[in-house]
Amino acid sequence: MTDLTRKRFAQLGQQLQLEQLTAVRKQAEGWRNGLTALTGLVGVVFVLKGPESVVGLAPVWRATTAGLLVLAFLLLLTGALLAVRAAHGRLGYGTWLTGDELLTAVVDEVERTQDVLAAARRCSVVGLSAVVAAIAVTWVVPAEKAKETKPAGPLVVVSTASGTTCGELLLSDREAVTLKVRGHKAPSRIPARDVRSLAPAARC
């Protein structure tokens, strides 16, 4: 190989090194856009659907789901910021006047950008895994059964001229019908003269 050929290949290699930074920046821009969209999606799911998806879960599983979603949001946000750093470089990035300084700076920046982009990918993978784990918790863990207190007496529906009242029958005599209505502290006493009908009820 002649000296001229070696010189041409050396120039070509330097040119390819300079072009590597542009290629890495373009790749980082794609990751930045994707991670930004994922971070926004997780934020929307956490704010809008989070409370609905954990209704009925035990407190420990509600806390676990919330923790996983917060962790996922932070990881995806970190990944997006790292991708922005990889796509646009560091603040205060200097200007080099000599060819050797420029080549050295570009090679170092390519390595740093690749490392930052790799960290962004790791954050995105772990963040998405946390989202999947949070969704799995809401799907797999059974909901707590609501503890309903059974009434001691029968449930009845009393019809009057003003409407109907449903509750637990406490007392019924010639003077009035007394009911224990859910949500009322004091028993409801309906005069017998106002009662049009009294019928059993399965639930109120």
CSV table of C-alpha atoms in Angstrom, one decimal:
chain,number,residue,atom,x,y,z
A,1,MET,CA,0.0,0.0,0.0
A,2,THR,CA,1.4,3.3,-1.0
A,3,ASP,CA,1.8,6.4,1.2
A,4,LEU,CA,-0.9,8.2,-0.8
A,5,THR,CA,-3.4,5.3,-0.2
A,6,ARG,CA,-2.6,5.2,3.5
A,7,LYS,CA,-3.2,8.9,3.7
A,8,ARG,CA,-6.5,8.6,1.9
A,9,PHE,CA,-7.7,5.8,4.2
A,10,ALA,CA,-6.6,7.9,7.3
A,11,GLN,CA,-8.6,10.8,6.0
A,12,LEU,CA,-11.6,8.5,5.4
A,13,GLY,CA,-11.3,7.1,8.9
A,14,GLN,CA,-11.2,10.6,10.4
A,15,GLN,CA,-14.3,11.5,8.4
A,16,LEU,CA,-16.2,8.4,9.5
A,17,GLN,CA,-15.3,9.3,13.2
A,18,LEU,CA,-16.7,12.7,12.7
A,19,GLU,CA,-19.9,11.3,11.1
A,20,GLN,CA,-20.4,8.8,14.0
A,21,LEU,CA,-21.4,11.7,16.3
A,22,THR,CA,-24.2,12.7,13.9
A,23,ALA,CA,-25.4,9.1,13.7
A,24,VAL,CA,-25.5,8.7,17.4
A,25,ARG,CA,-27.3,12.0,17.8
A,26,LYS,CA,-30.0,10.9,15.4
A,27,GLN,CA,-30.4,7.6,17.2
A,28,ALA,CA,-30.7,9.5,20.5
A,29,GLU,CA,-33.4,11.7,19.1
A,30,GLY,CA,-35.6,8.7,18.3
A,31,TRP,CA,-35.2,7.4,21.9
A,32,ARG,CA,-35.9,10.9,23.3
A,33,ASN,CA,-39.2,11.1,21.4
A,34,GLY,CA,-40.2,7.6,22.4
A,35,LEU,CA,-39.4,8.0,26.1
A,36,THR,CA,-41.1,11.4,26.2
A,37,ALA,CA,-44.3,9.8,24.8
A,38,LEU,CA,-44.1,6.9,27.3
A,39,THR,CA,-43.5,9.2,30.2
A,40,GLY,CA,-46.6,11.3,29.3
A,41,LEU,CA,-48.6,8.1,28.9
A,42,VAL,CA,-47.6,6.8,32.3
A,43,GLY,CA,-48.4,10.1,33.9
A,44,VAL,CA,-51.9,10.1,32.4
A,45,VAL,CA,-52.6,6.5,33.4
A,46,PHE,CA,-51.3,7.3,36.9
A,47,VAL,CA,-53.5,10.4,37.4
A,48,LEU,CA,-56.7,9.2,35.6
A,49,LYS,CA,-56.8,5.5,35.9
A,50,GLY,CA,-54.7,4.9,39.0
A,51,PRO,CA,-57.4,5.3,41.7
A,52,GLU,CA,-59.9,3.3,39.7
A,53,SER,CA,-57.6,0.3,39.2
A,54,VAL,CA,-56.7,-0.1,42.9
A,55,VAL,CA,-60.3,0.2,44.3
A,56,GLY,CA,-60.9,-2.8,46.5
A,57,LEU,CA,-57.3,-3.8,46.9
A,58,ALA,CA,-55.7,-4.3,50.3
A,59,PRO,CA,-53.8,-1.2,51.6
A,60,VAL,CA,-50.4,-3.0,51.1
A,61,TRP,CA,-51.2,-3.7,47.5
A,62,ARG,CA,-52.5,-0.2,46.8
A,63,ALA,CA,-49.2,1.2,48.2
A,64,THR,CA,-47.2,-1.3,46.1
A,65,THR,CA,-49.1,-0.3,42.9
A,66,ALA,CA,-48.7,3.4,43.6
A,67,GLY,CA,-45.0,2.9,44.4
A,68,LEU,CA,-44.4,1.0,41.1
A,69,LEU,CA,-46.1,3.7,39.1
A,70,VAL,CA,-44.1,6.4,40.7
A,71,LEU,CA,-40.9,4.5,40.2
A,72,ALA,CA,-41.9,3.9,36.5
A,73,PHE,CA,-42.6,7.6,36.0
A,74,LEU,CA,-39.3,8.6,37.6
A,75,LEU,CA,-37.3,6.1,35.6
A,76,LEU,CA,-38.9,7.0,32.3
A,77,LEU,CA,-38.4,10.7,33.0
A,78,THR,CA,-34.8,10.1,33.8
A,79,GLY,CA,-34.4,8.1,30.6
A,80,ALA,CA,-36.0,10.9,28.6
A,81,LEU,CA,-33.7,13.5,30.1
A,82,LEU,CA,-30.7,11.3,29.4
A,83,ALA,CA,-31.9,10.8,25.8
A,84,VAL,CA,-32.2,14.6,25.5
A,85,ARG,CA,-28.6,14.9,26.8
A,86,ALA,CA,-27.5,12.3,24.2
A,87,ALA,CA,-29.3,14.0,21.4
A,88,HIS,CA,-28.2,17.6,22.0
A,89,GLY,CA,-24.9,17.3,24.0
A,90,ARG,CA,-23.8,19.0,27.1
A,91,LEU,CA,-24.4,22.6,28.0
A,92,GLY,CA,-21.3,24.8,27.4
A,93,TYR,CA,-19.9,22.4,24.7
A,94,GLY,CA,-16.8,24.2,23.5
A,95,THR,CA,-15.5,25.1,20.1
A,96,TRP,CA,-12.1,23.7,18.9
A,97,LEU,CA,-9.9,25.5,16.5
A,98,THR,CA,-7.4,22.8,15.6
A,99,GLY,CA,-8.0,19.5,13.9
A,100,ASP,CA,-6.5,17.4,16.6
A,101,GLU,CA,-8.6,19.0,19.3
A,102,LEU,CA,-11.7,18.6,17.2
A,103,LEU,CA,-11.1,14.9,16.5
A,104,THR,CA,-10.3,14.1,20.1
A,105,ALA,CA,-13.4,16.0,21.3
A,106,VAL,CA,-15.6,14.2,18.8
A,107,VAL,CA,-14.3,10.8,19.7
A,108,ASP,CA,-14.8,11.4,23.4
A,109,GLU,CA,-18.2,12.8,22.9
A,110,VAL,CA,-19.3,9.8,20.8
A,111,GLU,CA,-18.3,7.5,23.6
A,112,ARG,CA,-20.0,9.6,26.3
A,113,THR,CA,-23.2,9.9,24.1
A,114,GLN,CA,-23.3,6.1,23.6
A,115,ASP,CA,-22.9,5.6,27.4
A,116,VAL,CA,-25.7,8.1,28.2
A,117,LEU,CA,-27.9,6.5,25.5
A,118,ALA,CA,-27.3,3.0,27.0
A,119,ALA,CA,-28.3,4.4,30.5
A,120,ALA,CA,-31.5,5.9,28.9
A,121,ARG,CA,-32.3,2.5,27.4
A,122,ARG,CA,-31.8,0.8,30.8
A,123,CYS,CA,-34.0,3.3,32.5
A,124,SER,CA,-36.7,2.8,29.9
A,125,VAL,CA,-36.7,-1.0,30.2
A,126,VAL,CA,-36.8,-0.9,34.0
A,127,GLY,CA,-39.5,1.7,33.9
A,128,LEU,CA,-41.7,-0.2,31.5
A,129,SER,CA,-41.2,-3.3,33.7
A,130,ALA,CA,-42.4,-1.4,36.7
A,131,VAL,CA,-45.5,-0.4,34.7
A,132,VAL,CA,-46.2,-4.0,33.7
A,133,ALA,CA,-45.7,-5.1,37.4
A,134,ALA,CA,-48.2,-2.4,38.6
A,135,ILE,CA,-50.8,-3.6,36.0
A,136,ALA,CA,-50.2,-7.2,37.0
A,137,VAL,CA,-50.8,-6.4,40.6
A,138,THR,CA,-54.2,-4.9,39.8
A,139,TRP,CA,-55.1,-7.9,37.6
A,140,VAL,CA,-53.8,-10.7,39.8
A,141,VAL,CA,-54.4,-9.6,43.4
A,142,PRO,CA,-58.0,-10.3,44.4
A,143,ALA,CA,-60.1,-7.4,45.7
A,144,GLU,CA,-61.1,-7.3,49.3
A,145,LYS,CA,-64.7,-8.2,49.9
A,146,ALA,CA,-66.7,-5.5,51.5
A,147,LYS,CA,-67.8,-6.3,55.0
A,148,GLU,CA,-71.5,-5.7,55.2
A,149,THR,CA,-73.2,-5.7,58.5
A,150,LYS,CA,-76.3,-7.7,58.4
A,151,PRO,CA,-79.4,-6.1,59.9
A,152,ALA,CA,-80.8,-7.8,63.0
A,153,GLY,CA,-84.4,-7.3,61.9
A,154,PRO,CA,-86.1,-7.7,58.6
A,155,LEU,CA,-85.8,-5.2,55.8
A,156,VAL,CA,-89.1,-3.6,54.8
A,157,VAL,CA,-90.3,-0.9,52.4
A,158,VAL,CA,-92.9,1.5,53.8
A,159,SER,CA,-95.0,3.5,51.3
A,160,THR,CA,-96.6,6.8,52.3
A,161,ALA,CA,-98.2,9.7,50.5
A,162,SER,CA,-94.8,11.5,50.4
A,163,GLY,CA,-92.8,8.5,49.0
A,164,THR,CA,-91.2,5.2,50.2
A,165,THR,CA,-88.8,4.5,53.0
A,166,CYS,CA,-86.6,1.4,53.2
A,167,GLY,CA,-84.9,0.2,56.3
A,168,GLU,CA,-84.6,-2.3,59.1
A,169,LEU,CA,-87.9,-2.9,60.9
A,170,LEU,CA,-87.4,-2.1,64.6
A,171,LEU,CA,-91.0,-1.8,65.8
A,172,SER,CA,-94.5,-1.9,64.4
A,173,ASP,CA,-97.7,-1.2,66.3
A,174,ARG,CA,-101.0,0.6,66.0
A,175,GLU,CA,-99.4,4.0,66.4
A,176,ALA,CA,-96.3,4.0,64.2
A,177,VAL,CA,-93.8,2.0,62.2
A,178,THR,CA,-90.2,2.5,63.4
A,179,LEU,CA,-87.3,1.9,60.9
A,180,LYS,CA,-83.6,2.0,61.1
A,181,VAL,CA,-82.6,3.7,57.9
A,182,ARG,CA,-79.0,3.5,56.6
A,183,GLY,CA,-77.2,6.8,56.9
A,184,HIS,CA,-79.6,8.1,59.6
A,185,LYS,CA,-78.4,8.1,63.2
A,186,ALA,CA,-81.8,8.3,64.7
A,187,PRO,CA,-84.6,5.7,63.9
A,188,SER,CA,-87.3,6.9,61.5
A,189,ARG,CA,-90.8,6.9,63.0
A,190,ILE,CA,-93.6,6.8,60.5
A,191,PRO,CA,-97.2,7.3,61.9
A,192,ALA,CA,-99.5,4.4,61.2
A,193,ARG,CA,-102.1,6.7,59.7
A,194,ASP,CA,-99.6,7.7,57.0
A,195,VAL,CA,-98.7,4.1,56.0
A,196,ARG,CA,-100.2,3.0,52.8
A,197,SER,CA,-98.4,-0.3,52.5
A,198,LEU,CA,-95.6,-2.3,54.1
A,199,ALA,CA,-93.7,-4.9,52.2
A,200,PRO,CA,-90.6,-7.0,52.8
A,201,ALA,CA,-87.4,-6.1,50.9
A,202,ALA,CA,-84.4,-8.1,50.0
A,203,ARG,CA,-82.0,-5.1,50.3
A,204,CYS,CA,-82.2,-1.3,50.7
